CSV table of C-alpha atoms and ligand atoms in Angstrom, one decimal:
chain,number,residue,atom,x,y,z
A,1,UNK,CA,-49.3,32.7,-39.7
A,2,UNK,CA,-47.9,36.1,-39.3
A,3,UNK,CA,-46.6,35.0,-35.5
A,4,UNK,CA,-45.1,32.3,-36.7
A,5,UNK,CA,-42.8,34.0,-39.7
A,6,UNK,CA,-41.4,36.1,-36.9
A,7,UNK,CA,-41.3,33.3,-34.7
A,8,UNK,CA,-39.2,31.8,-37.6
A,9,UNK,CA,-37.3,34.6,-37.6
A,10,UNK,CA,-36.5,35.3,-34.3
A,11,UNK,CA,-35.4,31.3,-34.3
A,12,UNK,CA,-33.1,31.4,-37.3
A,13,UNK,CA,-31.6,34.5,-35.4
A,14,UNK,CA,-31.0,32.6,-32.4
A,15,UNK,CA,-29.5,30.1,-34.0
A,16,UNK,CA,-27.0,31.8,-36.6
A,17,UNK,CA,-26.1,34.0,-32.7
A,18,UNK,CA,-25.4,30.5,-31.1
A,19,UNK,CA,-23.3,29.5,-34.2
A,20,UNK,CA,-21.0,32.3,-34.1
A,21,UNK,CA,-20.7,32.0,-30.8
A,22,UNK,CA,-19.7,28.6,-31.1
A,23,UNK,CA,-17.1,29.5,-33.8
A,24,UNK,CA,-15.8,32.1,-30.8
A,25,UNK,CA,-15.2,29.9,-28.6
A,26,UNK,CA,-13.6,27.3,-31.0
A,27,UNK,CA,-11.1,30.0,-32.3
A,28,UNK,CA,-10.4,31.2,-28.8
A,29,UNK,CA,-10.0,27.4,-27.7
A,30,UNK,CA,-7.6,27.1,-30.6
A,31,UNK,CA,-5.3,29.9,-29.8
A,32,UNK,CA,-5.3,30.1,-25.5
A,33,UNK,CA,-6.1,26.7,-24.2
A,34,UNK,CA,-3.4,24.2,-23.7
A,35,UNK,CA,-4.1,20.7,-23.6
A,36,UNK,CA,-2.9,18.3,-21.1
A,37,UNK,CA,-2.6,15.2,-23.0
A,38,UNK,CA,-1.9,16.9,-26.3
A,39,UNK,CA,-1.3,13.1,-27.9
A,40,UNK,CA,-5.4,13.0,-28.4
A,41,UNK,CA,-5.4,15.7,-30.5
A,42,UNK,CA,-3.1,13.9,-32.8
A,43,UNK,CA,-5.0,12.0,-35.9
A,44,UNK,CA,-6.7,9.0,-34.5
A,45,UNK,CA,-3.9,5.9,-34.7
A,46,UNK,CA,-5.3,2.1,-34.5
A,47,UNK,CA,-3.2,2.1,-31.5
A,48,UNK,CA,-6.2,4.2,-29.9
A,49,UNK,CA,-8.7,1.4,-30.5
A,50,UNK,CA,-9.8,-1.6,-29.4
A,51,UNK,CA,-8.6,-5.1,-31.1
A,52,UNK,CA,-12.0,-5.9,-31.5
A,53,UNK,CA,-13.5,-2.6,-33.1
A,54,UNK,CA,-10.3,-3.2,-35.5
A,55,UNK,CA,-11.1,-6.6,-36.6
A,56,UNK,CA,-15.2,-5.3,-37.1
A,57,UNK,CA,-14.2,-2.5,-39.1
A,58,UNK,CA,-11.7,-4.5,-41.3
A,59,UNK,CA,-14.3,-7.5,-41.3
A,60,UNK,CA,-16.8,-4.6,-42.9
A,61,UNK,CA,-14.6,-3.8,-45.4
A,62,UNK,CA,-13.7,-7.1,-46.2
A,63,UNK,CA,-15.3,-8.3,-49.6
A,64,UNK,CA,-18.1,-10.6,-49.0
A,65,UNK,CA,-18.9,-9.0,-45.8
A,66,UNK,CA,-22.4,-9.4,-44.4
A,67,UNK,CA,-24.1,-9.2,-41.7
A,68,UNK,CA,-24.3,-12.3,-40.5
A,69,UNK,CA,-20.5,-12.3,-40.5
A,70,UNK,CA,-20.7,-9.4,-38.9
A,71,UNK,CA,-22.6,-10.8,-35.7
A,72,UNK,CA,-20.3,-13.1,-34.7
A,73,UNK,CA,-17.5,-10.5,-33.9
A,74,UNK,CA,-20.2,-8.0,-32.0
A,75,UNK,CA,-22.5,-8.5,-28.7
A,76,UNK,CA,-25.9,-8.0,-30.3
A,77,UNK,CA,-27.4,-6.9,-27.2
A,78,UNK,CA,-31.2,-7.0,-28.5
A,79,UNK,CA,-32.0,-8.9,-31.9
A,80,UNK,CA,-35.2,-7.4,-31.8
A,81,UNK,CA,-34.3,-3.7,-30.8
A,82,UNK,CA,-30.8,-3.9,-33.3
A,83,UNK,CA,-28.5,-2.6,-30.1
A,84,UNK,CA,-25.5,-4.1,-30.6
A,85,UNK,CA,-21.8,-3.7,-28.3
A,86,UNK,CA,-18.2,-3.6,-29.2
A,87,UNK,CA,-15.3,-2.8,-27.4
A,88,UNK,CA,-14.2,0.9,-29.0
A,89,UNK,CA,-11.0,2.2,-27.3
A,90,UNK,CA,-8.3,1.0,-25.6
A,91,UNK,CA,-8.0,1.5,-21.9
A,92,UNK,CA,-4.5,3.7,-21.8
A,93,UNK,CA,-6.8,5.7,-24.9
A,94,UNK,CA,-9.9,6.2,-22.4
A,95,UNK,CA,-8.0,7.5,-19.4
A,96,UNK,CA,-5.7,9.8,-21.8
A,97,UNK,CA,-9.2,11.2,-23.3
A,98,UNK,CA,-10.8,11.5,-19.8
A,99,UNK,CA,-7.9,13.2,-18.4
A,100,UNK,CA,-8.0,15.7,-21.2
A,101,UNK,CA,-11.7,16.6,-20.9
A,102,UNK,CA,-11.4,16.9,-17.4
A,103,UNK,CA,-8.4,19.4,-17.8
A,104,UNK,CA,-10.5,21.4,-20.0
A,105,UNK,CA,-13.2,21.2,-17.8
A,106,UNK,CA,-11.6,22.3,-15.0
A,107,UNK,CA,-9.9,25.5,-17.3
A,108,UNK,CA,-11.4,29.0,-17.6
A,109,UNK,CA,-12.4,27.9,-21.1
A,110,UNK,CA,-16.0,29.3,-22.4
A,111,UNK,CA,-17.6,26.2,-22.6
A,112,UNK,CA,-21.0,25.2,-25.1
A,113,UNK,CA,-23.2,22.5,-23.4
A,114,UNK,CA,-23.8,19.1,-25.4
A,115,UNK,CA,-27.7,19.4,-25.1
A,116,UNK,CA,-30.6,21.3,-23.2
A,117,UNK,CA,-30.9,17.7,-21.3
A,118,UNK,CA,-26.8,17.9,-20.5
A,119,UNK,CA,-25.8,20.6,-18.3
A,120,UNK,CA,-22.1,19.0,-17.6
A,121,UNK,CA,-19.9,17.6,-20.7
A,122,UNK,CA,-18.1,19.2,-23.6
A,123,UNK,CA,-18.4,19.6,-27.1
A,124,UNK,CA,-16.0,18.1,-28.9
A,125,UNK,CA,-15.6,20.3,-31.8
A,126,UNK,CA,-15.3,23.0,-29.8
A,127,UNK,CA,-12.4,21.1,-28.8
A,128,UNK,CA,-10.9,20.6,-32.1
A,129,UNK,CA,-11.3,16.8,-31.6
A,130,UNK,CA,-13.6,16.7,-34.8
A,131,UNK,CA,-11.2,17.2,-37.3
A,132,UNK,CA,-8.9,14.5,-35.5
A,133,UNK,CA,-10.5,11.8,-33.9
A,134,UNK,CA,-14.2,12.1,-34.6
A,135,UNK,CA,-14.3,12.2,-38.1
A,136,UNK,CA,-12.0,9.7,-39.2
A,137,UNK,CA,-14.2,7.3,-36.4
A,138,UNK,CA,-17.0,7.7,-38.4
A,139,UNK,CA,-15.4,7.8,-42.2
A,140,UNK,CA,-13.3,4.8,-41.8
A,141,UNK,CA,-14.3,2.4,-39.5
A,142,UNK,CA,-18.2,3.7,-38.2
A,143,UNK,CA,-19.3,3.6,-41.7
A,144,UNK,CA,-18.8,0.1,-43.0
A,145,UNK,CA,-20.0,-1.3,-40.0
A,146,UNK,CA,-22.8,0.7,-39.9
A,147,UNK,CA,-23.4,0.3,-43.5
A,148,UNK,CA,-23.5,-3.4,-43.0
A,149,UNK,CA,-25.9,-3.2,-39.3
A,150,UNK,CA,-28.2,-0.6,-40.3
A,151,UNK,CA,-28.3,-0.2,-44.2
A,152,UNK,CA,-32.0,0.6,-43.5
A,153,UNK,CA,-30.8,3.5,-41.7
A,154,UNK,CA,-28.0,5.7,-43.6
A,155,UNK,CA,-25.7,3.0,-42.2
A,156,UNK,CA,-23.4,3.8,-45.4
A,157,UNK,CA,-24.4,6.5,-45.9
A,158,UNK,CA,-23.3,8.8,-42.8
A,159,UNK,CA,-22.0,12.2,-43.6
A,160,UNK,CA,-21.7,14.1,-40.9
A,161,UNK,CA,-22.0,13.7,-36.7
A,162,UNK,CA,-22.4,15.3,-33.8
A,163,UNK,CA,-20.2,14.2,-30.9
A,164,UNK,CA,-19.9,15.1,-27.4
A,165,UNK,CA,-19.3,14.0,-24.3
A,166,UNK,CA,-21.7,13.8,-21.3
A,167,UNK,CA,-20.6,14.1,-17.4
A,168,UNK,CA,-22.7,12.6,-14.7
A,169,UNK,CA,-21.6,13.4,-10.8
A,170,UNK,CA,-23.0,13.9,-7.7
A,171,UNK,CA,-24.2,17.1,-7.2
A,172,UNK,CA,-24.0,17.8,-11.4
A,173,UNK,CA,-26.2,15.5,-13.7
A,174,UNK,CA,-27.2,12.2,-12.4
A,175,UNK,CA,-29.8,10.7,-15.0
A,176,UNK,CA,-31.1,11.4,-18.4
A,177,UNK,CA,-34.6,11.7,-19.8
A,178,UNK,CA,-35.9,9.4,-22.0
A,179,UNK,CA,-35.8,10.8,-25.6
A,180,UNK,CA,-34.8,10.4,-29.2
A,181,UNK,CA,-31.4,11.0,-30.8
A,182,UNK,CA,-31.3,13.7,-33.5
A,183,UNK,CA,-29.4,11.3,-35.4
A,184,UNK,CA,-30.5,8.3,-37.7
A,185,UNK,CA,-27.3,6.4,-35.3
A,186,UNK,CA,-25.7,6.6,-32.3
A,187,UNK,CA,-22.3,5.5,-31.1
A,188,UNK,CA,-22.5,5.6,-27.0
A,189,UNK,CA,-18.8,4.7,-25.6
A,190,UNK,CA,-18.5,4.5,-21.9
A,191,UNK,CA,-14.8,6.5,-20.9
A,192,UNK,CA,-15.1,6.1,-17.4
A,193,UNK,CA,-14.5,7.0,-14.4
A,194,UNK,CA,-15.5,4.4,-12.3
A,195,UNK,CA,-19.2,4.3,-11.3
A,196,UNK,CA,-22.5,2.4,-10.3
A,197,UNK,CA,-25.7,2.8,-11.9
A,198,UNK,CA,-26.3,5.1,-14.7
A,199,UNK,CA,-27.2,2.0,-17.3
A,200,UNK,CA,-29.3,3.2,-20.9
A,201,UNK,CA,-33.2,2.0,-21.1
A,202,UNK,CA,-34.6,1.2,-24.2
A,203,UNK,CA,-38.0,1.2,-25.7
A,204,UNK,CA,-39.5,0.7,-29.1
A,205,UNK,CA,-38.6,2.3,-32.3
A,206,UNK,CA,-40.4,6.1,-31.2
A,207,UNK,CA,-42.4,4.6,-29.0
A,208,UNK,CA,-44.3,6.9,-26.7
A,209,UNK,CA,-42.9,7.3,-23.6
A,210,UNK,CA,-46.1,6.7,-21.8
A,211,UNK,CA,-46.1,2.8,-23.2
A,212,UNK,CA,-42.6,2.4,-21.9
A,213,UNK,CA,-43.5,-0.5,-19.6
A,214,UNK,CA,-40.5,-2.6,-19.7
A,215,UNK,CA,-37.5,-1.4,-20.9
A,216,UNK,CA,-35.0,-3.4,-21.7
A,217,UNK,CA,-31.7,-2.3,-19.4
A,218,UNK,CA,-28.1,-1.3,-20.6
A,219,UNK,CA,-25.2,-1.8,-18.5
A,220,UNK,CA,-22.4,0.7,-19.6
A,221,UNK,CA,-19.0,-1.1,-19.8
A,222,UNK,CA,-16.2,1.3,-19.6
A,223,UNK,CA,-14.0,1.0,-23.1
A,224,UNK,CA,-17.2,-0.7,-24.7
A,225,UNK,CA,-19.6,1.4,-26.9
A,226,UNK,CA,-23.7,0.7,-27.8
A,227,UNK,CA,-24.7,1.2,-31.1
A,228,UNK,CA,-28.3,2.0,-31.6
A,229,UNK,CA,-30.8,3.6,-33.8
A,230,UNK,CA,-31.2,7.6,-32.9
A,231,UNK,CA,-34.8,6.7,-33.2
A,232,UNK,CA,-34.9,4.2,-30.3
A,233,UNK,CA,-36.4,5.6,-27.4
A,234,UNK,CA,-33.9,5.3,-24.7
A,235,UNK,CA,-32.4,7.3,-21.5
A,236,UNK,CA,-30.1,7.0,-18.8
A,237,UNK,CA,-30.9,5.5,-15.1
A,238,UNK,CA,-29.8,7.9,-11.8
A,239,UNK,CA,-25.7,7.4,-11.4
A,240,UNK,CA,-25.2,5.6,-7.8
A,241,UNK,CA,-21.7,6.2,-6.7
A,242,UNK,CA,-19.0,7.7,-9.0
A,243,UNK,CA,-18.8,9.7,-12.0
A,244,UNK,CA,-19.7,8.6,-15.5
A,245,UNK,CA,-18.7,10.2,-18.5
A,246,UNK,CA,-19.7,9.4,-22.2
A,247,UNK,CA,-18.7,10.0,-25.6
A,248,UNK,CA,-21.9,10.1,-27.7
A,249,UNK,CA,-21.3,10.2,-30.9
A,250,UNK,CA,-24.9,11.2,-33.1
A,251,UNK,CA,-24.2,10.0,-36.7
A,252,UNK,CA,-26.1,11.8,-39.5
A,253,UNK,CA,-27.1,10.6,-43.2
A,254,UNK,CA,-28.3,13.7,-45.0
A,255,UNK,CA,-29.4,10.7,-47.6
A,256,UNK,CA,-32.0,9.5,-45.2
A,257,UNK,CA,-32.5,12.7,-43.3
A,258,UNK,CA,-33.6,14.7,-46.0
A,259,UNK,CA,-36.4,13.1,-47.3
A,260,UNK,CA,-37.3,12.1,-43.6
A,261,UNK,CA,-36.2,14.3,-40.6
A,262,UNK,CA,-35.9,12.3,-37.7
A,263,UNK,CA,-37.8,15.2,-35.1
A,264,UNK,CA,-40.7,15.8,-37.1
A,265,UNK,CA,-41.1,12.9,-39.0
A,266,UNK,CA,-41.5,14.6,-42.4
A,267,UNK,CA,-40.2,15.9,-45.2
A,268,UNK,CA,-37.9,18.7,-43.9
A,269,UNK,CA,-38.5,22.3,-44.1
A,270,UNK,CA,-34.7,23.3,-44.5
A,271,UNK,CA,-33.2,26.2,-43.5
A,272,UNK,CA,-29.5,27.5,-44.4
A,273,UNK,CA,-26.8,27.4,-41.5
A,274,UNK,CA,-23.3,29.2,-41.6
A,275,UNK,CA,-22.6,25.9,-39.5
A,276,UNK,CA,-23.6,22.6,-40.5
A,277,UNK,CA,-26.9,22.8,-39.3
A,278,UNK,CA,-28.3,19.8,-38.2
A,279,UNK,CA,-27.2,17.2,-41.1
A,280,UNK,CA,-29.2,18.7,-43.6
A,281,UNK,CA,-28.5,18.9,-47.4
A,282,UNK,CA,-30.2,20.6,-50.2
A,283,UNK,CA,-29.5,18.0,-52.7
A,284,UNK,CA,-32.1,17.0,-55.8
A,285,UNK,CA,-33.7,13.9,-54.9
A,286,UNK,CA,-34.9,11.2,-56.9
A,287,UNK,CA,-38.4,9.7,-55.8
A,288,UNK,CA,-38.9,6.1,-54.4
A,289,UNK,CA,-41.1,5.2,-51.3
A,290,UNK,CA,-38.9,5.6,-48.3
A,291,UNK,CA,-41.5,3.9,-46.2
A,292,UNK,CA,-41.2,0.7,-48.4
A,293,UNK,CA,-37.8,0.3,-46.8
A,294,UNK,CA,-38.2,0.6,-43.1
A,295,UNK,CA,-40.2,0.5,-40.3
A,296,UNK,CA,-38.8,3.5,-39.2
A,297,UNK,CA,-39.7,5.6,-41.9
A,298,UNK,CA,-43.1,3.6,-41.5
A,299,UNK,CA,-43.6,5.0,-38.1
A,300,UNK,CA,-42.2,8.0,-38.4
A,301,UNK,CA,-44.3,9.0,-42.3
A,302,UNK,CA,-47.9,7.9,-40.9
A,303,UNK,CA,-47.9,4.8,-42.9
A,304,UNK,CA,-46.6,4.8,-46.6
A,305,UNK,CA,-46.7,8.3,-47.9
A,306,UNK,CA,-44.7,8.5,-50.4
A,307,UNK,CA,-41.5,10.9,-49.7
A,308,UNK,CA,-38.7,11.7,-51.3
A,309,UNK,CA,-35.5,9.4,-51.5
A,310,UNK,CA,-31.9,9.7,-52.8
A,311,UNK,CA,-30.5,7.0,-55.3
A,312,UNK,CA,-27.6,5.0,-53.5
A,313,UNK,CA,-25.3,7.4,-52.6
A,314,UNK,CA,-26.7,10.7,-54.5
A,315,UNK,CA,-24.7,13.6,-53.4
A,316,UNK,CA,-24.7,13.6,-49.8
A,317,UNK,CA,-21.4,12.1,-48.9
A,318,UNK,CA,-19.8,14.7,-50.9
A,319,UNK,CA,-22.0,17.6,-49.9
A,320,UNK,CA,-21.6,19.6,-46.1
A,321,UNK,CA,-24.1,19.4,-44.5
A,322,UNK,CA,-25.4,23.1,-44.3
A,323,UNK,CA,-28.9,22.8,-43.2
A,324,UNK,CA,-31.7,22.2,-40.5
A,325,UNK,CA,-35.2,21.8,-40.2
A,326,UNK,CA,-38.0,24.5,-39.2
A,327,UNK,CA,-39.7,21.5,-37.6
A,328,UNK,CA,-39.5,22.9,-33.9
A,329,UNK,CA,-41.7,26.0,-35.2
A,330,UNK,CA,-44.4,23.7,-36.5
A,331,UNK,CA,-47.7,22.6,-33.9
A,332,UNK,CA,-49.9,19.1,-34.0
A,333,UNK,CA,-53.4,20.8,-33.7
A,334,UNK,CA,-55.2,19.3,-30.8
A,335,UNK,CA,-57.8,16.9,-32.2
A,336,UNK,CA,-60.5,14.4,-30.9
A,337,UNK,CA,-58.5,12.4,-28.2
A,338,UNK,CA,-55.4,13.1,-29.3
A,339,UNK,CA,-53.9,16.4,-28.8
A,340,UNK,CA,-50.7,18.9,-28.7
A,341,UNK,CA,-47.9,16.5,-29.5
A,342,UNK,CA,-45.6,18.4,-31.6
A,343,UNK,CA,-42.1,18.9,-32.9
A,344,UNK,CA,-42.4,21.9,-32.6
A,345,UNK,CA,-41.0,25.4,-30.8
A,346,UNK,CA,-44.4,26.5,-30.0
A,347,UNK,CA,-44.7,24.0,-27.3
A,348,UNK,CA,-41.7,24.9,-25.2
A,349,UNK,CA,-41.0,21.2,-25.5
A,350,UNK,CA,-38.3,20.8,-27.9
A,351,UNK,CA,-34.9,21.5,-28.5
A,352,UNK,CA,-34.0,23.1,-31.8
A,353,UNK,CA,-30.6,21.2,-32.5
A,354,UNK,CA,-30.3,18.6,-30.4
A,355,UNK,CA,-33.6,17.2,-30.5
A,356,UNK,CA,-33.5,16.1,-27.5
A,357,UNK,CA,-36.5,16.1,-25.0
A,358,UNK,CA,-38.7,15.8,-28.2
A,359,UNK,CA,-41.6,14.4,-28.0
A,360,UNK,CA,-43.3,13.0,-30.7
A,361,UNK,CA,-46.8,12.6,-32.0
A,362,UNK,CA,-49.0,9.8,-30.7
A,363,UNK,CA,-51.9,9.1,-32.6
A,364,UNK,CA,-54.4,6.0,-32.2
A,365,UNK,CA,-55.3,6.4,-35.5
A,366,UNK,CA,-53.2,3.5,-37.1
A,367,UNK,CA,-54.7,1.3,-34.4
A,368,UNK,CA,-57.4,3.4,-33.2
A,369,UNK,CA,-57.5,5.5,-29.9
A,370,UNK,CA,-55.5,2.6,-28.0
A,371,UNK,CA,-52.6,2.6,-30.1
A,372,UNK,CA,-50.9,5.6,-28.2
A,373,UNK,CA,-51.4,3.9,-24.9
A,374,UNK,CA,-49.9,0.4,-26.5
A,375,UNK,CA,-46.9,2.4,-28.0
A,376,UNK,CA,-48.2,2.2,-31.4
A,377,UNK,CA,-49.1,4.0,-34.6
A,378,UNK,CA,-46.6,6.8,-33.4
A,379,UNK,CA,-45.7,9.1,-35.7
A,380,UNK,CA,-45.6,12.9,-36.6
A,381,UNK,CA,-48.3,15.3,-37.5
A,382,UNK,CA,-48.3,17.9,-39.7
A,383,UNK,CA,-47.6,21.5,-38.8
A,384,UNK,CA,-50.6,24.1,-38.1
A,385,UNK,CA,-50.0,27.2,-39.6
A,386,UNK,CA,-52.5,28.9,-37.1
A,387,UNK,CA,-50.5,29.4,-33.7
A,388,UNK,CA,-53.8,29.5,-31.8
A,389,UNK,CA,-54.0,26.0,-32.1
A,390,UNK,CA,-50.2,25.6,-30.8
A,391,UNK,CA,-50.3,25.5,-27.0
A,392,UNK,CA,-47.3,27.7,-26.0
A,393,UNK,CA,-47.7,28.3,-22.8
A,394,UNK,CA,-49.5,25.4,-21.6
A,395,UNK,CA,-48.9,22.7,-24.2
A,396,UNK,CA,-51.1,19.2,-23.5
A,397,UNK,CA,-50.5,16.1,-23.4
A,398,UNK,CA,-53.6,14.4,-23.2
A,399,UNK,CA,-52.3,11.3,-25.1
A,400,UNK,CA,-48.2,10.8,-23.7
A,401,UNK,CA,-48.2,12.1,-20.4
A,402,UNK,CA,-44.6,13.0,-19.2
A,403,UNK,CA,-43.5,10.1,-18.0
A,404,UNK,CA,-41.8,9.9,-14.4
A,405,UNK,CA,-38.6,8.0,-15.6
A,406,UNK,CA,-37.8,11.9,-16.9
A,407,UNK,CA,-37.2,15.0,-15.2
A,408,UNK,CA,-36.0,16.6,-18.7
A,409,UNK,CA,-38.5,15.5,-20.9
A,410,UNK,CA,-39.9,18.5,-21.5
A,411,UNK,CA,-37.1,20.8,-21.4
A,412,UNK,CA,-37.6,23.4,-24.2
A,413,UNK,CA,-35.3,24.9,-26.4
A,414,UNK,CA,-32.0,26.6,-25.1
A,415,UNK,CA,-28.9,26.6,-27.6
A,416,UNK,CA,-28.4,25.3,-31.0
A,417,UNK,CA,-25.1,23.9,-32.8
B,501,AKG,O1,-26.0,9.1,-20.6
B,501,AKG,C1,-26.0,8.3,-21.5
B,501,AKG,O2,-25.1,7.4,-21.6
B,501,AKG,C2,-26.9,8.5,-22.7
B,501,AKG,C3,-26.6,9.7,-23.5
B,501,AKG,C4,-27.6,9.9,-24.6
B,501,AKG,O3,-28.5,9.1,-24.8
B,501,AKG,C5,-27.5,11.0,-25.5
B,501,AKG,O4,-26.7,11.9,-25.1
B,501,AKG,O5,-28.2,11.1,-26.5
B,502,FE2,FE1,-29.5,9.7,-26.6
């Protein structure tokens, strides 16, 4: 218990160092660095996007809107899996974006890295892009479509994101483990350059990885973005030829995140961030049964516990988020035949911030001991206060072995937003 407050500790540390040093590198972006299409800075005009990501969002805003109406102006790529495809940008808008992240790339900038699973990209509000591009994305034309797509999901109710873009080249990153978004949706837009290979896999709804059997393949289409649920397991095939860069856009709903974080598939344990943590709020909740409304909070709560839920709208839109959750400090004791799956820091499998390279619990219990190997009953475990049953240094994985799609599956935790 005692190793674990200081472990805590230590990790809260970490994370307020990495914000400031974030906010250094931000400021000193701000002042030194000098763009070289300063035009994309500029507050995102319609004449960035796409005719047919116009007409979706204005469809979405439409009165009467609904889904169904909806479909019939985006690819819905799986019915089943809800991945759906629209044309985002314009062409001229990609290249002017690309050319400007590759200036900055190529600059004596400091840089911060998307993700631990991302070692080549940029963060774009480190870029001061946030302010103007990313947030009016998701505040104006993101969030009635998504509101409409994936109501289930924070669709309407998205306050806050975490964008940035991911590089792929020869000799730099070429694939990308399978994992989970920490997000409750994700935008994936293809920029460019041109390139072979490199399509998204998906599996279930937090399926283990170890079911993954068939996933169902993505082609990237430059201009074109995937919209998915952060909860879909997914990752990126090896790039053939070319380069392959990505804006990835993780959109957060404090509203559904809350009650339900989307790592450790609980009730968050939140701590306060000088940044804006990972999309948490501390807002008073009013109490329904989450687990009533989806199947991902099915999977994710174990099966109808009751957690906490906001009414329609409750406070997060107008709150910052300020907040993220201690899950990565918390253990799955090993247990029968299941064993060691954790959100948690103690494993060295997880990612604080990003969430990436999680792995989640897999339990047969829901189905028995077979359910893990089938993808099923998959879902978080509570945390062990007692470190001795946390496996730091060798964590197991009796039940979701790494998978070999993945080099960077079990990457553990690096930097923090
Ligand atoms: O490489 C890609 O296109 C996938 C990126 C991704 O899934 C992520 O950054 O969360
Ligand atoms: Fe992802």
């Amino acid at each position: 218990m005692w190793a674990q407050m200081v472990e805590l500790e230590q990790e809260v540390e970490r994370r307020r160092r990495l914000g400031q040093e974030s906010a250094a590198r931000k400021a000193l972006i701000a002042s030194s660095y000098h763009p070289a299409r300063p035009e994309v800075y500029d507050s995102l005009q319609d004449a960035a996007l796409a005719p047919e990501f116009l007409a979706v969002a204005e469809y979405s805003v439409s009165p009467g809107a609904d889904l169904k109406g909806l479909l019939q102006r985006l690819e819905t790529v799986s019915e089943e899996k809800r991945i759906y495809r629209v044309p985002v940008f314009t062409a001229p808008f990609c290249q002017a974006l690309l050319e400007e992240l590759e200036h900055f790339e190529q600059s004596d900038m400091p840089k911060g890295r998307p993700n631990t699973m991302n070692n080549y990209g940029v963060l774009l509000h480190e870029l001061g892009l946030d302010e103007p591009l990313m947030t009016p994305l998701r505040e104006r034309f993101l969030q009635p479509l998504m509101a409409l797509l994936y109501p289930d999901c924070g669709g309407g109710q998205l306050d806050s994101h975490r964008a940035f873009v991911v590089k792929y080249a020869p000799g730099q990153d070429l694939e990308l483990g399978c994992h989970y978004d920490n997000a409750e949706l994700t935008l994936n837009v293809a920029l460019g350059k041109v390139f072979t290979g490199g399509a998204l896999y998906f599996g279930g709804l937090f399926q283990a990885p170890a079911a993954l059997t068939e996933p169902l393949e993505v082609e990237h289409v430059v201009g074109q973005g995937v919209l998915h649920r952060g909860g879909q397991l997914h990752g990126a095939r090896p790039l053939g030829t070319g380069e392959r860069w990505n804006l990835v856009v993780w959109l957060r709903a404090s509203a559904v995140r809350n009650r339900l974080c989307p790592m450790c598939c609980h009730e968050p344990d939140l701590v306060d961030d000088e940044g804006f943590g990972d999309g948490f709020t501390r807002e008073e909740p009013a109490t329904v049964d989450v687990c009533a409304l989806t199947e991902l909070a099915w999977a994710q709560c174990g099966g109808g516990r009751q957690v906490r839920a906001p009414l329609p709208l409750a406070g997060g839109r107008n709150k910052t988020p300020t907040a993220y959750c201690t899950c990565w400090l918390k253990a799955v004791p090993a247990s029968g035949s299941f064993s060691g799956q954790t959100c948690c820091l103690s494993s060295g499998l997880l990612e604080a911030e990003s969430g990436m390279g999680r792995q989640r619990g897999s339990q047969g219990s829901r189905g028995g001991e077979g359910a893990a190997a089938q993808g099923g009953g998959f879902r978080g475990r509570p945390a062990s206060a007692d470190p001795a049953e946390s496996s730091r240094q060798s964590p197991q994985y009796h039940s979701v072995p790494t998978p070999s799609v993945t080099g960077s599956w079990m990457r553990g935790p690096e930097r923090s937003e």
